[in-house]
Structures are given as structure tokens and as C-alpha cells.
mmCIF file of C-alpha atoms in Angstrom:
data_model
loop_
_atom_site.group_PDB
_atom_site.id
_atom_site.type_symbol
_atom_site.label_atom_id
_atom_site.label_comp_id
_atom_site.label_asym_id
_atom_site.label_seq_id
_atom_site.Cartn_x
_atom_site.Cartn_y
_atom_site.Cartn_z
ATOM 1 C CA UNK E 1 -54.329 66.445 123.634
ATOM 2 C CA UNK E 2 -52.058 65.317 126.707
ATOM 3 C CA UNK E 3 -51.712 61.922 125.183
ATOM 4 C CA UNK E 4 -50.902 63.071 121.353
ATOM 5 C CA UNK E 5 -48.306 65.703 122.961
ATOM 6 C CA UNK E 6 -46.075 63.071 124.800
ATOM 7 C CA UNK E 7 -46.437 61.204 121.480
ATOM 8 C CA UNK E 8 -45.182 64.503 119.915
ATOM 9 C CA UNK E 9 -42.733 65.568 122.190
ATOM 10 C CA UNK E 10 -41.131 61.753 122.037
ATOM 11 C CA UNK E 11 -41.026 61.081 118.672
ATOM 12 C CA UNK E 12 -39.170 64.797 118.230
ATOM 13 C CA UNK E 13 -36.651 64.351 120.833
ATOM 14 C CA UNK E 14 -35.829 60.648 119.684
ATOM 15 C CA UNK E 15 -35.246 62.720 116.026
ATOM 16 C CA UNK E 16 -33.473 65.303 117.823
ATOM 17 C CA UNK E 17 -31.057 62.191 119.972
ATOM 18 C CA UNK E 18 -30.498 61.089 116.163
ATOM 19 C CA UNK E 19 -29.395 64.155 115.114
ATOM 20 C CA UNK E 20 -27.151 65.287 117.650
ATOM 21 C CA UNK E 21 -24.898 62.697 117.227
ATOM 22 C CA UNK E 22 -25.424 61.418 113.716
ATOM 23 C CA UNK E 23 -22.907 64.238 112.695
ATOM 24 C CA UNK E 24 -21.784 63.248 109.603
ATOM 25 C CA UNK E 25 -23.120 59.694 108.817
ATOM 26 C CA UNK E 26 -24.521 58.515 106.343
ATOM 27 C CA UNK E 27 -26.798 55.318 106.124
ATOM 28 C CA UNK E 28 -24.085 53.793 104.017
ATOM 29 C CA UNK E 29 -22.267 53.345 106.325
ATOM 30 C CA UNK E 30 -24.725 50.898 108.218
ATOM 31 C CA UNK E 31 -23.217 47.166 109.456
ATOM 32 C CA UNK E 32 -25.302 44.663 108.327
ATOM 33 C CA UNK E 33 -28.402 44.003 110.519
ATOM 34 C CA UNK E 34 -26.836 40.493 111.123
ATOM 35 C CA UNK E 35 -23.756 42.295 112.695
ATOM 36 C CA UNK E 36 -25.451 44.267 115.034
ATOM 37 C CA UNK E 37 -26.251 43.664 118.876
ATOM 38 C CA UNK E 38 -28.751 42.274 120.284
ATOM 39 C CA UNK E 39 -30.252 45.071 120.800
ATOM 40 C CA UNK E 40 -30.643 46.698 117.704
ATOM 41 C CA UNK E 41 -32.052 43.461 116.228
ATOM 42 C CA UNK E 42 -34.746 43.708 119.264
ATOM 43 C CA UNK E 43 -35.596 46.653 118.371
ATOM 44 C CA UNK E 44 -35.729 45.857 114.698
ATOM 45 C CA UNK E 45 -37.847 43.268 115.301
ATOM 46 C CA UNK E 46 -40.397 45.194 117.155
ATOM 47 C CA UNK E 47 -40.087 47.987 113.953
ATOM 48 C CA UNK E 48 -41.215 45.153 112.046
ATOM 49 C CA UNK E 49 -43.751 43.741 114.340
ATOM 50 C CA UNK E 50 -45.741 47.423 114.432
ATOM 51 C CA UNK E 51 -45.599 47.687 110.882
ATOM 52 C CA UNK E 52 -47.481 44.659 110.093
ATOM 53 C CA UNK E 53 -49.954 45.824 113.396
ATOM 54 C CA UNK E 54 -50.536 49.163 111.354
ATOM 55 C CA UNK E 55 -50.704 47.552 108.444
ATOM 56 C CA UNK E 56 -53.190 44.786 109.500
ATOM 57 C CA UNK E 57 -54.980 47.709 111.237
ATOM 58 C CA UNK E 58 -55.054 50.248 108.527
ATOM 59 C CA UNK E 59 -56.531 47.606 105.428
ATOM 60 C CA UNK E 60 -59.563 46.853 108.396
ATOM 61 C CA UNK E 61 -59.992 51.210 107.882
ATOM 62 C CA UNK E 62 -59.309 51.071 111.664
ATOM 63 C CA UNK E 63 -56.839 53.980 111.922
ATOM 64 C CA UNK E 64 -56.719 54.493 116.143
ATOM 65 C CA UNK E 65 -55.364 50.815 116.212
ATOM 66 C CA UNK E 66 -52.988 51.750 114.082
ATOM 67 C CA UNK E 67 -52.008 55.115 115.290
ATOM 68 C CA UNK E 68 -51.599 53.652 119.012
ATOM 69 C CA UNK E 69 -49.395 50.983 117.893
ATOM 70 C CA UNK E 70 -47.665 53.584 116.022
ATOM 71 C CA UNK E 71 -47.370 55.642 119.319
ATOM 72 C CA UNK E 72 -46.454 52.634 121.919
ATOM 73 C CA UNK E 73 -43.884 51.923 119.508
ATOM 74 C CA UNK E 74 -42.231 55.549 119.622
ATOM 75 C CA UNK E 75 -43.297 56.007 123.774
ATOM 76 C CA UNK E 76 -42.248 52.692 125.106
ATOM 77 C CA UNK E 77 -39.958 51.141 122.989
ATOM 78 C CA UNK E 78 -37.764 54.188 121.581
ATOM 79 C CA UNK E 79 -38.149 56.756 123.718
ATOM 80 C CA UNK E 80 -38.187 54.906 126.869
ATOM 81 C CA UNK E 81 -35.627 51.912 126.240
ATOM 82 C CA UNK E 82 -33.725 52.239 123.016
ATOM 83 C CA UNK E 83 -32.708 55.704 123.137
ATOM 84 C CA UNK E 84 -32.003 55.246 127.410
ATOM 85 C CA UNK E 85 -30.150 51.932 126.863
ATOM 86 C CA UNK E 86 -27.819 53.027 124.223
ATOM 87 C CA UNK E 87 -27.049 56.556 125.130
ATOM 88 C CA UNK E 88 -23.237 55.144 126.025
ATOM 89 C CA UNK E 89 -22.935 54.369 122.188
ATOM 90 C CA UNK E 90 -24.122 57.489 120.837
ATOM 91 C CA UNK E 91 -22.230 59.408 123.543
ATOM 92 C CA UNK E 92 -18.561 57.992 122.335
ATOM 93 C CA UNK E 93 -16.677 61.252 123.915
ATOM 94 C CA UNK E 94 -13.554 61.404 122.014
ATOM 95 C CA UNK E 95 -15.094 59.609 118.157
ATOM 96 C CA UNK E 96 -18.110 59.150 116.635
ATOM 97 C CA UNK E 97 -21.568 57.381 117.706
ATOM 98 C CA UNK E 98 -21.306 54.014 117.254
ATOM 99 C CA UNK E 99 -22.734 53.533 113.287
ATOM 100 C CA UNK E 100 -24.736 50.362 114.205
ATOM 101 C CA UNK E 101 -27.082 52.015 116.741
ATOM 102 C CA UNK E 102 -27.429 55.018 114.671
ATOM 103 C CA UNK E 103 -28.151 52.807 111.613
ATOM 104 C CA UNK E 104 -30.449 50.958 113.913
ATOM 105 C CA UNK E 105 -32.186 54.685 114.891
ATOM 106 C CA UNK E 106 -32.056 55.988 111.482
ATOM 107 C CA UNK E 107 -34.120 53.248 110.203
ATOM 108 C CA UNK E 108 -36.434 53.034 112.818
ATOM 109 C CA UNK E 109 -37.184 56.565 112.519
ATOM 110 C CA UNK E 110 -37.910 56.765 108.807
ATOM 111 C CA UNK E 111 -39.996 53.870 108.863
ATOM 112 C CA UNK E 112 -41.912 55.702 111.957
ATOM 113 C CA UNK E 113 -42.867 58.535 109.688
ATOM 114 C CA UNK E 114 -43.688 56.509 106.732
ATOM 115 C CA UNK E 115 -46.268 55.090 108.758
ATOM 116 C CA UNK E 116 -47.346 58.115 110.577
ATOM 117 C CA UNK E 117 -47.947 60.060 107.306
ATOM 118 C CA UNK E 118 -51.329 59.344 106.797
ATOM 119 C CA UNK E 119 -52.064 60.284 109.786
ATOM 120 C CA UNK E 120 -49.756 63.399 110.597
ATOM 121 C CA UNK E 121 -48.811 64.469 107.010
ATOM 122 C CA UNK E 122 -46.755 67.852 107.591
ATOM 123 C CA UNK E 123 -44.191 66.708 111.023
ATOM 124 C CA UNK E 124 -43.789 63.543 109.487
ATOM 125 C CA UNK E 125 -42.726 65.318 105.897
ATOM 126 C CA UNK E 126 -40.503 68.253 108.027
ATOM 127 C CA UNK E 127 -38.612 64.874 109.791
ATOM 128 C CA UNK E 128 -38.571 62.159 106.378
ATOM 129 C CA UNK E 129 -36.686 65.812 104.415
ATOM 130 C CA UNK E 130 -34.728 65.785 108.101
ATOM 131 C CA UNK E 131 -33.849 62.692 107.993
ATOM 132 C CA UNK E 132 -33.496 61.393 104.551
ATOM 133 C CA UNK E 133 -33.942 64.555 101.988
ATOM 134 C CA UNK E 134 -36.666 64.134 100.521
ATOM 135 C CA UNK E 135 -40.427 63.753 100.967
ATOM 136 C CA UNK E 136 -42.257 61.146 103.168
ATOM 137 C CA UNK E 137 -45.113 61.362 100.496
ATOM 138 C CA UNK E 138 -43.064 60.107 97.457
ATOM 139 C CA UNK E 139 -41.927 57.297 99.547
ATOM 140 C CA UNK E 140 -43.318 53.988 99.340
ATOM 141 C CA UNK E 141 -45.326 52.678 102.795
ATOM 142 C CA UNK E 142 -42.910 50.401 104.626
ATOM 143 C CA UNK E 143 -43.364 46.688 104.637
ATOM 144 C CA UNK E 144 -42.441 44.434 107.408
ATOM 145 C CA UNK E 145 -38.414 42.945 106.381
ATOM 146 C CA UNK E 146 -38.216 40.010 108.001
ATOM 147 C CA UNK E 147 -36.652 40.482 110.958
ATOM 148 C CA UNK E 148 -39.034 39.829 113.736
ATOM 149 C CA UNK E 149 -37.764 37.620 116.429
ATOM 150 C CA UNK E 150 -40.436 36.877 118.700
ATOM 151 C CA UNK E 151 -37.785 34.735 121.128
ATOM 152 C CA UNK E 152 -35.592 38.124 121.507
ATOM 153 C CA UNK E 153 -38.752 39.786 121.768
ATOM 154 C CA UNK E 154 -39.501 37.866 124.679
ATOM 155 C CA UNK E 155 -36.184 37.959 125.984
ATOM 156 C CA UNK E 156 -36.477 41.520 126.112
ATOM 157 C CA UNK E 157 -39.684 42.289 127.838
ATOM 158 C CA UNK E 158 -38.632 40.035 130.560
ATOM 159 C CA UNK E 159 -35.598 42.048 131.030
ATOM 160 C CA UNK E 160 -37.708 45.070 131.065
ATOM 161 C CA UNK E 161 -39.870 43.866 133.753
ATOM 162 C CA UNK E 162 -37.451 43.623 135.771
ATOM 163 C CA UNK E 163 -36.094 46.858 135.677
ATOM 164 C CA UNK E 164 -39.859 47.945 136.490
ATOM 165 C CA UNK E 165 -39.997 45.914 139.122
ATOM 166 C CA UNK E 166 -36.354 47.601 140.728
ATOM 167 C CA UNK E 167 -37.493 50.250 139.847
ATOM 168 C CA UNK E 168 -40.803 50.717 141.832
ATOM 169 C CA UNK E 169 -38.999 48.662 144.658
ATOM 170 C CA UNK E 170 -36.392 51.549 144.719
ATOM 171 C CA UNK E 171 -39.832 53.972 144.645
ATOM 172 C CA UNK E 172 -40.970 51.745 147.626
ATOM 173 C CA UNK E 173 -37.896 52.422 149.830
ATOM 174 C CA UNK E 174 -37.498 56.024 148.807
ATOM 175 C CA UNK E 175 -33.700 55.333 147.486
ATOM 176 C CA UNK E 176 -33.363 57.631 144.205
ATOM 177 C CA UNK E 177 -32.670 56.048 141.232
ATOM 178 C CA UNK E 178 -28.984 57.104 140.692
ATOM 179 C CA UNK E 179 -27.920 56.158 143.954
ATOM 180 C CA UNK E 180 -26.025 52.993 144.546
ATOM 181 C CA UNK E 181 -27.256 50.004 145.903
ATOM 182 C CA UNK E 182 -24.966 48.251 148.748
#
């Protein structure tokens, strides 16, 4: 129960992110992926990377492979990177979000649900109407697009080891984490 309500309560506040700033956006109004940072390919890549992991999980009939990919994806890669990363471009105080990471989002998002559905049929059809307008069961199942980069992949979870690593060395010296460093 503790473990499916952080999966829960991150999956509806990455929604709720989305929707706070999405205002009035549309997805056609979406750069190409090619056009977007870094970042938002990363995390594109790992969309794509956990949808073939479900998939590949889900044909073997082994659904709590695919389920836990489904929630380390949300947890560690959304939640806890994406979303903290980027908050400057959603933020934009006088104009709108910045359409590429809430492109980026918006896809990720949907595609989270599609998958989840089996699994979770009534949140994930209250956030696919949310999010899109219409049902997450009359949608297809996603397919992995492409656009996994395992260099950038790399890339990336080097640069988040070493913001573990300051961060528990911070934790070590008991300096808080919003307080300057000399």
C-alpha cells in the first residue's frame, strides 16, 4: 500500500505540474522532438525504453515487471528529475511554459496511462479524458518511437549520480540543501 501510494501520489502531481501550467496549449503546438533539449529527448528516450520493458514484460504474462518499470519510470525519472529540473521552463513568470517541455510532459504522460490501463483502468481513464479528451480504453497501446538514445541515457545517469553524491555529502556535513556553497 505505501509503495502503490507514492506511485499514486507521483504520477497525480506530475498530471497536476502539467496542468497548472499547460493553460491553454495544445499538443499542436509541439516543436519537433529533434528541436528540443537535451533533456526532453532524455527523457523521451527513457519513455521509449519502459515501453518496450512493459511490453517485453507484459507478452511473458509477467505484469509486476511491468508495473514496476511503469512506476520507476513515473517515481524516478518524472517525478524526481524531469518535473524538478525543468520547473524554470514551466514557471516562465510573465508568458507561457515553455511548449517543448510541456510537449515533452504531455506525451510522456499519455503514454504513462496507456500503459498503466491494464493495470489501473479507472485513474488512468479520469487522467487520458484529462489529458487528451477522450478514453484511455479506445486508445491504441503505445509502441516504442524510436527515440531511445542509450549514449544520452548514459550521459544522464552519470549526471544524476552526481547530484546524489552532493547531495548526501551536503547530508554528511549537515549544510541544507538550499544553502550556498562557498
Amino acid at each position: 500500500p505505501e509503495v502503490a501510494g507514492k506511485f499514486f501520489n507521483a504520477l497525480k502531481n506530475s498530471y497536476t505540474f502539467f496542468a497548472g501550467y499547460a493553460g491553454e496549449w495544445t499538443p499542436a503546438e509541439s516543436p519537433p522532438a529533434s528541436e528540443r533539449p537535451l533533456v526532453d529527448r532524455w527523457l523521451r528516450s527513457r519513455l521509449d525504453t519502459t515501453v518496450d520493458t512493459v511490453t517485453q514484460a507484459w507478452s511473458r504474462y509477467d505484469v509486476t515487471a511491468g508495473v514496476r518499470a511503469i512506476m520507476d519510470f513515473v517515481i524516478d525519472d518524472v517525478s524526481q528529475w524531469y518535473v524538478r529540473v525543468n520547473r524554470a521552463r514551466f514557471w516562465a513568470p510573465d508568458s507561457t511554459a515553455d511548449p517543448a517541455a510541456l510537449a515533452t510532459l504531455h506525451e510522456a504522460l499519455t503514454t504513462l496511462v496507456r500503459l498503466l490501463a491494464p493495470a489501473a483502468p479507472f485513474v488512468t481513464d479520469w487522467m487520458h479524458r484529462a489529458l487528451t479528451g477522450t478514453s484511455v480504453h479506445l486508445s491504441g497501446f503505445p509502441v516504442p518511437q524510436g527515440q531511445v538514445a542509450p549514449d544520452l541515457e548514459a550521459a544522464m545517469d552519470a549526471v544524476r549520480r552526481l547530484a546524489s553524491l552532493a547531495r548526501s555529502a551536503r547530508e554528511e556535513r549537515n549544510i541544507r540543501v538550499r544553502q550556498p556553497l562557498g
